[in-house]
Amino acid sequence: MPGKVQQRMHINLTSPFIVEMWVIIFLVEFVKGSLLVALLPVYMENMLGLSVTVVGFAFALQYLGDNLFRSPSGWIMERIGYRWTMTGALLLILVALGMIIYAKDAVSLSAACLILGIGTSPLWPCVMTGVTELAGSTKSGSSGAAMGAVEMASLAGTGIGPITVNFMMDHGGQSYRMVFLFLLFCAAAVVAVALLLPKRIGHNTPHVVRDSSSEGDAVERKPLGPLGSLKRTLQQVRTSLKVSRLLYPALFLQAFAIGLMTPVVTLFARTELHVTPNQFSLLLIAGGGITVLTLIPAGRLVDRIGTTVFLNIGFLLAAFSLALFSQVRWLPLAFCAVALVGVSYALILPAWNAFLAKQVPKGERGTVWGLFLTLQGSGMVVGPVLSGKLWDTVGHGVPFLASAFVMLLLFVLHLLIVHRTKLKLSAN
């Protein structure tokens, strides 16, 4: 059996682990997107009478909890495995939803949002670590198609969630409790799926569960206290993580570029393009729909061709299309620009994640992925703040021009990282 697995060229996208994580990602992003985009802003302002400032603060706590706990959750996952890390964390989403339903003030709602963020924090470290381990068990070691599949699940959940909630609100007589109960059911379903995850993924097959005491373990770990285990982890990460220093600013900038345009897309469409709600929905479909539909094909091509070509083309195309979008005022041309942005991100997302997967050492994969994702996520914290300042003080198209400039900078950083990597390989 192990020999057959080694002959497979790529990750099987229908393997139990990939399917289970696909469902978990979709449902988590469905619940989170429903809450943050469609439900909570209206509920907190209209039903509880809270100010927009309080709403923004609560949402910031959600993202802070998600971002800060990614590295610790990756470290925990290395110790107790996928199943119990994800199950324990996802139970916190149920707790957060229960708190939101009965919350009557800003403090309790803010606490619920923080718990919600902590509950979602292990999601991407576990996904990226699992896909990286599965890629390591294949002959090619490629992960582009699998990365495209999980990104597709994320984008689909984020988009379908708010649409579903808005439909329920329009046809359910403004019944918030019914919507909250529906989201509680979705969160309970996520926990049930998490219980199906393996504890660990075997070295020789992507479906074999291995315990820490199995013969396949590469490292025999002596029992240590929490502090000693943490010190050993940090030492192992320092010695095994041999990446270009340019990768760290690139991680920040990749999410920073998205954070610059995310808060002002809706405002730009309404104030500059003067679109109707239906036209804005079509704009989102033109961008997000194209991205979702082309992620898996792009990921498969990444596995065949490599990440370099896709990232170079993707960064340049994103820079051009974002700059174009910032200047257009004619709606058909805006649709073209948004479609090009969608294509560029379909090229970037699976290639970028596959590129990062190659930088992750075999030891402490969960911890390193948590570190990478924390650095990357910090860009989403800073980006919206600067975006609002640029919008108010400089001009409405400036955030998109700034995002385009960041994409050009990422193009240059990527070229330098690849060049330095080739020099190191030739020297060795």
Coordinates of C-alpha atoms in Angstrom, one line a residue:
M1 CA 0.0 0.0 0.0
P2 CA 2.7 2.6 0.8
G3 CA 4.3 1.9 -2.5
K4 CA 1.1 2.7 -4.4
V5 CA 0.8 6.0 -2.5
Q6 CA 4.3 7.0 -3.4
Q7 CA 3.5 6.5 -7.1
R8 CA 0.7 9.1 -7.0
M9 CA 1.8 12.3 -8.6
H10 CA -0.4 14.8 -6.8
I11 CA -2.6 15.1 -3.8
N12 CA -6.0 13.4 -4.2
L13 CA -8.6 16.1 -3.8
T14 CA -11.2 13.6 -2.8
S15 CA -9.2 12.1 0.1
P16 CA -11.1 12.1 3.4
F17 CA -8.8 14.8 5.0
I18 CA -9.2 17.2 2.1
V19 CA -13.0 16.8 1.9
E20 CA -13.4 17.1 5.7
M21 CA -11.3 20.3 5.8
W22 CA -13.1 21.6 2.7
V23 CA -16.4 21.2 4.5
I24 CA -15.0 22.8 7.7
I25 CA -13.6 25.8 5.9
F26 CA -16.8 26.4 4.0
L27 CA -19.0 26.2 7.1
V28 CA -16.7 28.3 9.3
E29 CA -16.4 31.0 6.7
F30 CA -20.1 30.7 6.0
V31 CA -20.9 31.4 9.7
K32 CA -18.2 34.1 10.1
G33 CA -19.2 35.8 6.9
S34 CA -22.9 35.7 7.8
L35 CA -22.1 37.3 11.2
L36 CA -19.5 39.9 10.3
V37 CA -20.9 41.0 6.9
A38 CA -24.6 40.7 7.0
L39 CA -25.9 40.1 10.5
L40 CA -24.0 41.7 13.4
P41 CA -23.6 45.3 12.0
V42 CA -27.4 45.6 11.6
Y43 CA -28.2 43.7 14.8
M44 CA -25.8 45.6 17.0
E45 CA -26.8 49.0 15.6
N46 CA -30.6 48.6 15.1
M47 CA -31.5 46.1 17.8
L48 CA -29.1 47.0 20.6
G49 CA -28.5 50.6 19.8
L50 CA -24.7 50.4 19.7
S51 CA -22.6 52.9 17.9
V52 CA -20.7 52.2 14.7
T53 CA -17.5 52.7 16.8
V54 CA -18.4 49.9 19.1
V55 CA -19.3 47.7 16.2
G56 CA -15.8 48.3 14.7
F57 CA -14.1 47.7 18.0
A58 CA -15.9 44.4 18.4
F59 CA -14.9 43.3 14.9
A60 CA -11.3 44.3 15.6
L61 CA -11.3 42.0 18.6
Q62 CA -12.6 39.2 16.5
Y63 CA -9.7 39.5 14.0
L64 CA -7.2 40.1 16.8
G65 CA -8.3 36.8 18.5
D66 CA -8.0 35.0 15.2
N67 CA -4.6 36.4 14.3
L68 CA -2.9 36.3 17.7
F69 CA -3.8 32.7 18.5
R70 CA -2.7 31.2 15.1
S71 CA 0.8 30.5 16.2
P72 CA -0.2 29.0 19.6
S73 CA -2.9 26.9 17.9
G74 CA -0.3 25.5 15.4
W75 CA 2.0 24.6 18.3
I76 CA -0.9 22.9 20.1
M77 CA -1.9 21.0 17.0
E78 CA 1.7 19.6 16.8
R79 CA 1.1 18.1 20.3
I80 CA -2.5 16.8 20.3
G81 CA -3.3 16.4 16.6
Y82 CA -5.8 17.8 14.1
R83 CA -9.0 16.3 15.5
W84 CA -8.9 17.6 19.1
T85 CA -7.3 21.0 18.2
M86 CA -10.1 21.7 15.7
T87 CA -12.9 20.2 17.8
G88 CA -11.9 22.2 20.9
A89 CA -11.5 25.4 19.0
L90 CA -14.7 25.1 17.0
L91 CA -16.7 24.5 20.2
L92 CA -15.7 28.1 21.1
I93 CA -17.7 29.3 18.0
L94 CA -20.8 27.7 19.6
V95 CA -20.0 29.5 22.8
A96 CA -19.6 32.8 21.0
L97 CA -22.9 32.4 19.1
G98 CA -24.7 31.6 22.4
M99 CA -23.2 34.7 24.0
I100 CA -24.2 36.9 21.0
I101 CA -27.8 35.7 21.2
Y102 CA -28.2 36.7 24.8
A103 CA -25.8 39.7 24.9
K104 CA -27.4 43.1 25.7
D105 CA -24.4 45.4 25.9
A106 CA -21.1 46.3 24.2
V107 CA -18.9 44.4 26.7
S108 CA -20.5 41.0 26.3
L109 CA -20.7 41.4 22.5
S110 CA -17.1 42.4 22.3
A111 CA -16.1 39.4 24.4
A112 CA -18.2 37.1 22.2
C113 CA -16.4 38.4 19.1
L114 CA -13.0 37.8 20.7
I115 CA -14.0 34.2 21.5
L116 CA -15.2 33.8 18.0
G117 CA -11.8 34.9 16.7
I118 CA -10.0 32.5 19.0
G119 CA -12.3 29.7 17.9
T120 CA -11.4 30.2 14.2
S121 CA -7.7 30.7 14.8
P122 CA -6.5 27.0 14.3
L123 CA -8.4 26.7 11.0
W124 CA -5.7 27.9 8.6
P125 CA -2.6 26.5 10.5
C126 CA -4.3 23.1 10.5
V127 CA -5.3 23.3 6.8
M128 CA -1.9 24.5 5.6
T129 CA 0.0 22.0 7.7
G130 CA -2.2 19.1 6.6
V131 CA -1.9 20.0 2.9
T132 CA 1.8 20.4 3.3
E133 CA 2.1 16.9 4.9
L134 CA -0.1 15.4 2.2
A135 CA 2.1 17.0 -0.5
G136 CA 5.2 15.5 1.2
S137 CA 3.7 12.1 0.8
T138 CA 3.3 12.4 -3.0
K139 CA 6.0 12.0 -5.6
S140 CA 5.8 15.5 -6.9
G141 CA 5.4 17.2 -3.6
S142 CA 3.1 19.8 -5.2
S143 CA 0.2 21.3 -3.4
G144 CA -1.2 24.0 -5.8
A145 CA -4.5 22.2 -6.6
A146 CA -5.2 21.4 -3.0
M147 CA -4.4 25.0 -2.0
G148 CA -6.8 26.2 -4.7
A149 CA -9.5 23.9 -3.4
V150 CA -9.3 25.2 0.2
E151 CA -9.2 28.8 -1.0
M152 CA -12.3 28.1 -3.1
A153 CA -14.1 26.7 -0.1
S154 CA -13.1 29.8 1.9
L155 CA -14.3 32.3 -0.7
A156 CA -17.5 30.3 -1.4
G157 CA -18.4 30.3 2.3
T158 CA -17.6 34.0 2.8
G159 CA -19.8 34.9 -0.2
I160 CA -22.7 32.5 0.2
G161 CA -23.1 33.1 3.9
P162 CA -24.2 36.8 3.7
I163 CA -26.4 36.1 0.7
T164 CA -28.2 33.3 2.6
V165 CA -28.7 35.4 5.8
N166 CA -30.0 38.4 3.8
F167 CA -32.5 36.1 2.0
M168 CA -33.6 34.7 5.4
M169 CA -34.0 38.1 6.8
D170 CA -36.0 39.3 3.8
H171 CA -38.3 36.4 3.9
G172 CA -38.4 35.6 7.6
G173 CA -40.0 38.8 9.0
Q174 CA -36.7 40.1 10.4
S175 CA -36.4 37.1 12.8
Y176 CA -32.9 37.4 14.2
R177 CA -33.4 34.5 16.5
M178 CA -34.2 32.2 13.6
V179 CA -31.1 33.2 11.8
F180 CA -28.9 32.8 14.9
L181 CA -30.4 29.3 15.5
F182 CA -29.6 28.4 11.9
L183 CA -26.0 29.6 12.4
L184 CA -25.8 27.6 15.6
F185 CA -26.9 24.5 13.7
C186 CA -24.1 25.2 11.1
A187 CA -21.6 25.6 13.9
A188 CA -22.7 22.3 15.5
A189 CA -22.3 20.6 12.1
V190 CA -18.7 21.9 11.9
V191 CA -17.9 20.4 15.3
A192 CA -19.3 17.1 14.1
V193 CA -17.2 17.1 11.0
A194 CA -14.1 18.0 13.0
L195 CA -14.5 14.8 15.1
L196 CA -14.0 12.9 11.8
L197 CA -10.5 14.4 11.3
P198 CA -7.5 12.1 11.9
K199 CA -5.3 12.7 14.9
R200 CA -2.3 12.9 12.7
I201 CA -1.3 12.3 9.1
G202 CA 1.1 9.4 8.5
H203 CA 4.4 9.9 6.7
N204 CA 3.7 7.2 4.0
T205 CA 0.0 7.6 3.4
P206 CA -2.3 10.6 3.6
H207 CA -5.1 8.6 5.3
V208 CA -3.2 6.6 8.0
V209 CA -3.6 7.9 11.5
R210 CA -0.4 7.7 13.5
D211 CA 0.2 8.2 17.2
S212 CA 3.2 10.0 18.6
S213 CA 4.6 6.7 19.7
S214 CA 4.3 5.0 16.3
E215 CA 7.4 3.7 14.5
G216 CA 6.9 6.2 11.8
D217 CA 7.8 9.1 14.0
A218 CA 11.0 10.8 12.9
V219 CA 11.7 12.3 16.3
E220 CA 11.5 10.5 19.6
R221 CA 10.3 13.1 22.0
K222 CA 11.2 12.9 25.7
P223 CA 8.4 14.0 28.1
L224 CA 9.0 17.7 29.0
G225 CA 7.0 20.3 30.9
P226 CA 5.1 23.0 28.9
L227 CA 7.9 25.5 29.3
G228 CA 10.6 23.0 28.3
S229 CA 8.6 21.9 25.3
L230 CA 8.0 25.5 24.2
K231 CA 11.8 26.2 24.4
R232 CA 12.6 23.2 22.4
T233 CA 10.0 24.2 19.8
L234 CA 11.5 27.7 19.4
Q235 CA 15.0 26.2 19.1
Q236 CA 13.9 23.8 16.5
V237 CA 12.1 26.5 14.5
R238 CA 15.2 28.7 14.6
T239 CA 17.5 25.9 13.4
S240 CA 15.2 24.4 10.8
L241 CA 13.5 27.5 9.3
K242 CA 16.0 28.6 6.6
V243 CA 14.1 31.1 4.5
S244 CA 15.0 34.4 2.9
R245 CA 14.5 37.4 5.2
L246 CA 12.6 39.0 2.4
L247 CA 9.9 36.5 2.9
Y248 CA 8.7 38.1 6.1
P249 CA 7.9 41.6 4.6
A250 CA 6.3 39.7 1.6
L251 CA 4.0 37.8 4.0
F252 CA 2.8 41.1 5.5
L253 CA 2.4 42.9 2.1
Q254 CA 0.4 40.1 0.6
A255 CA -2.5 40.6 3.0
F256 CA -1.8 44.3 3.3
A257 CA -2.6 44.8 -0.4
I258 CA -6.0 43.2 0.2
G259 CA -6.6 45.1 3.4
L260 CA -6.1 48.4 1.6
M261 CA -9.0 47.9 -0.8
T262 CA -11.4 45.8 1.2
P263 CA -13.0 48.5 3.4
V264 CA -13.5 51.0 0.5
V265 CA -14.7 48.8 -2.4
T266 CA -18.4 49.3 -1.5
L267 CA -18.0 53.0 -0.9
F268 CA -16.1 53.4 -4.2
A269 CA -18.8 51.5 -6.2
R270 CA -21.5 53.7 -4.7
T271 CA -19.9 57.1 -4.7
E272 CA -17.7 56.9 -7.9
L273 CA -19.4 54.4 -10.1
H274 CA -23.0 55.1 -8.8
V275 CA -24.0 51.5 -9.1
T276 CA -27.3 50.0 -7.8
P277 CA -27.3 47.2 -5.3
N278 CA -28.0 44.7 -8.1
Q279 CA -25.2 46.1 -10.2
F280 CA -22.8 45.9 -7.2
S281 CA -23.8 42.2 -6.7
L282 CA -22.9 41.6 -10.3
L283 CA -19.5 43.4 -9.8
L284 CA -18.8 41.0 -6.8
I285 CA -19.7 38.0 -9.0
A286 CA -17.5 39.3 -11.8
G287 CA -14.5 39.4 -9.4
G288 CA -15.2 36.8 -6.8
G289 CA -17.0 34.3 -9.1
I290 CA -14.2 34.2 -11.6
T291 CA -11.7 33.7 -8.8
V292 CA -13.6 30.8 -7.3
L293 CA -14.2 29.1 -10.6
T294 CA -10.6 29.3 -11.7
L295 CA -8.8 28.5 -8.4
I296 CA -8.7 24.7 -8.9
P297 CA -7.7 24.7 -12.6
A298 CA -5.0 27.3 -11.7
G299 CA -3.8 25.2 -8.8
R300 CA -3.4 22.2 -11.1
L301 CA -1.4 24.2 -13.5
V302 CA 0.8 25.4 -10.6
D303 CA 1.5 21.8 -9.8
R304 CA 2.6 21.2 -13.4
I305 CA 4.5 24.4 -14.2
G306 CA 5.6 25.7 -10.8
T307 CA 4.8 28.8 -8.7
T308 CA 7.2 31.3 -10.2
V309 CA 5.4 32.0 -13.5
F310 CA 2.0 32.3 -11.9
L311 CA 3.1 34.6 -9.1
N312 CA 5.0 36.9 -11.5
I313 CA 2.0 37.1 -13.9
G314 CA -0.5 37.4 -11.0
F315 CA 1.3 40.2 -9.2
L316 CA 1.8 42.3 -12.4
L317 CA -1.8 41.6 -13.6
A318 CA -3.2 42.6 -10.1
A319 CA -1.1 45.8 -10.1
F320 CA -2.4 46.8 -13.6
S321 CA -6.1 45.9 -12.9
L322 CA -6.2 47.6 -9.5
A323 CA -4.7 50.8 -11.0
L324 CA -7.2 50.6 -13.9
F325 CA -10.1 50.2 -11.5
S326 CA -9.1 53.2 -9.5
Q327 CA -9.4 55.4 -12.6
V328 CA -12.4 54.1 -14.4
R329 CA -15.8 55.8 -14.1
W330 CA -17.6 53.9 -16.9
L331 CA -19.4 50.8 -15.6
P332 CA -18.5 48.3 -18.5
L333 CA -14.8 49.1 -18.1
A334 CA -15.2 48.7 -14.3
F335 CA -16.5 45.2 -14.9
C336 CA -13.5 44.4 -17.1
A337 CA -11.1 45.7 -14.4
V338 CA -12.8 43.7 -11.6
A339 CA -12.8 40.5 -13.8
L340 CA -9.0 41.0 -14.3
V341 CA -8.5 41.4 -10.5
G342 CA -10.4 38.1 -10.1
V343 CA -8.2 36.4 -12.6
S344 CA -5.0 37.8 -11.0
Y345 CA -6.0 36.5 -7.5
A346 CA -6.9 33.1 -9.0
L347 CA -3.3 33.0 -10.2
I348 CA -1.8 34.3 -7.0
L349 CA -3.7 32.5 -4.2
P350 CA -2.8 28.8 -4.9
A351 CA 0.7 29.7 -6.2
W352 CA 1.4 31.8 -3.1
N353 CA 0.3 29.1 -0.7
A354 CA 2.2 26.4 -2.6
F355 CA 5.3 28.7 -2.6
L356 CA 5.0 29.1 1.2
A357 CA 4.5 25.4 1.6
K358 CA 7.9 24.8 0.1
Q359 CA 9.5 27.1 2.7
V360 CA 8.0 25.2 5.7
P361 CA 10.5 22.7 7.3
K362 CA 9.3 19.2 8.2
G363 CA 9.8 19.8 11.9
E364 CA 7.1 21.9 13.7
R365 CA 5.1 22.5 10.6
G366 CA 2.0 23.6 12.5
T367 CA 4.0 26.2 14.5
V368 CA 5.7 27.6 11.4
W369 CA 2.5 27.8 9.5
G370 CA 1.0 29.6 12.5
L371 CA 3.9 32.1 12.4
F372 CA 3.6 32.7 8.7
L373 CA -0.2 33.2 8.9
T374 CA 0.1 35.5 11.9
L375 CA 2.6 37.7 10.0
Q376 CA 0.4 37.6 6.9
G377 CA -2.7 38.4 8.9
S378 CA -1.1 41.5 10.5
G379 CA -1.4 43.1 7.0
M380 CA -5.1 42.8 7.2
V381 CA -5.0 44.8 10.5
V382 CA -2.9 47.7 9.2
G383 CA -4.3 47.8 5.7
P384 CA -7.9 48.9 6.5
V385 CA -6.7 51.6 8.9
L386 CA -4.4 53.2 6.3
S387 CA -7.1 52.7 3.6
G388 CA -9.6 54.9 5.5
K389 CA -7.0 57.6 6.0
L390 CA -6.1 57.7 2.3
W391 CA -9.8 57.7 1.4
D392 CA -10.6 60.7 3.7
T393 CA -7.5 62.8 3.2
V394 CA -6.0 62.1 -0.3
G395 CA -8.6 60.7 -2.7
H396 CA -11.1 57.9 -3.3
G397 CA -9.0 56.1 -5.8
V398 CA -5.8 56.3 -3.8
P399 CA -6.3 53.1 -1.7
F400 CA -6.5 51.1 -5.0
L401 CA -3.4 52.8 -6.4
A402 CA -1.6 52.0 -3.1
S403 CA -2.7 48.4 -3.4
A404 CA -1.4 48.3 -7.0
F405 CA 2.0 49.7 -5.8
V406 CA 2.2 47.0 -3.1
M407 CA 1.6 44.3 -5.8
L408 CA 4.5 45.7 -7.8
L409 CA 6.6 45.6 -4.7
L410 CA 5.6 42.0 -4.1
F411 CA 6.6 41.2 -7.7
V412 CA 10.1 42.6 -7.0
L413 CA 10.4 40.8 -3.6
H414 CA 9.4 37.5 -5.2
L415 CA 12.0 37.8 -7.9
L416 CA 14.7 38.6 -5.3
I417 CA 13.6 35.6 -3.1
V418 CA 13.7 33.2 -6.1
H419 CA 17.0 34.6 -7.2
R420 CA 18.6 34.2 -3.8
T421 CA 17.2 30.7 -3.4
K422 CA 18.8 29.7 -6.8
L423 CA 22.1 31.1 -5.7
K424 CA 22.0 29.1 -2.4
L425 CA 21.2 25.9 -4.3
S426 CA 24.0 26.4 -6.8
A427 CA 26.4 27.2 -4.0
N428 CA 25.5 23.9 -2.3

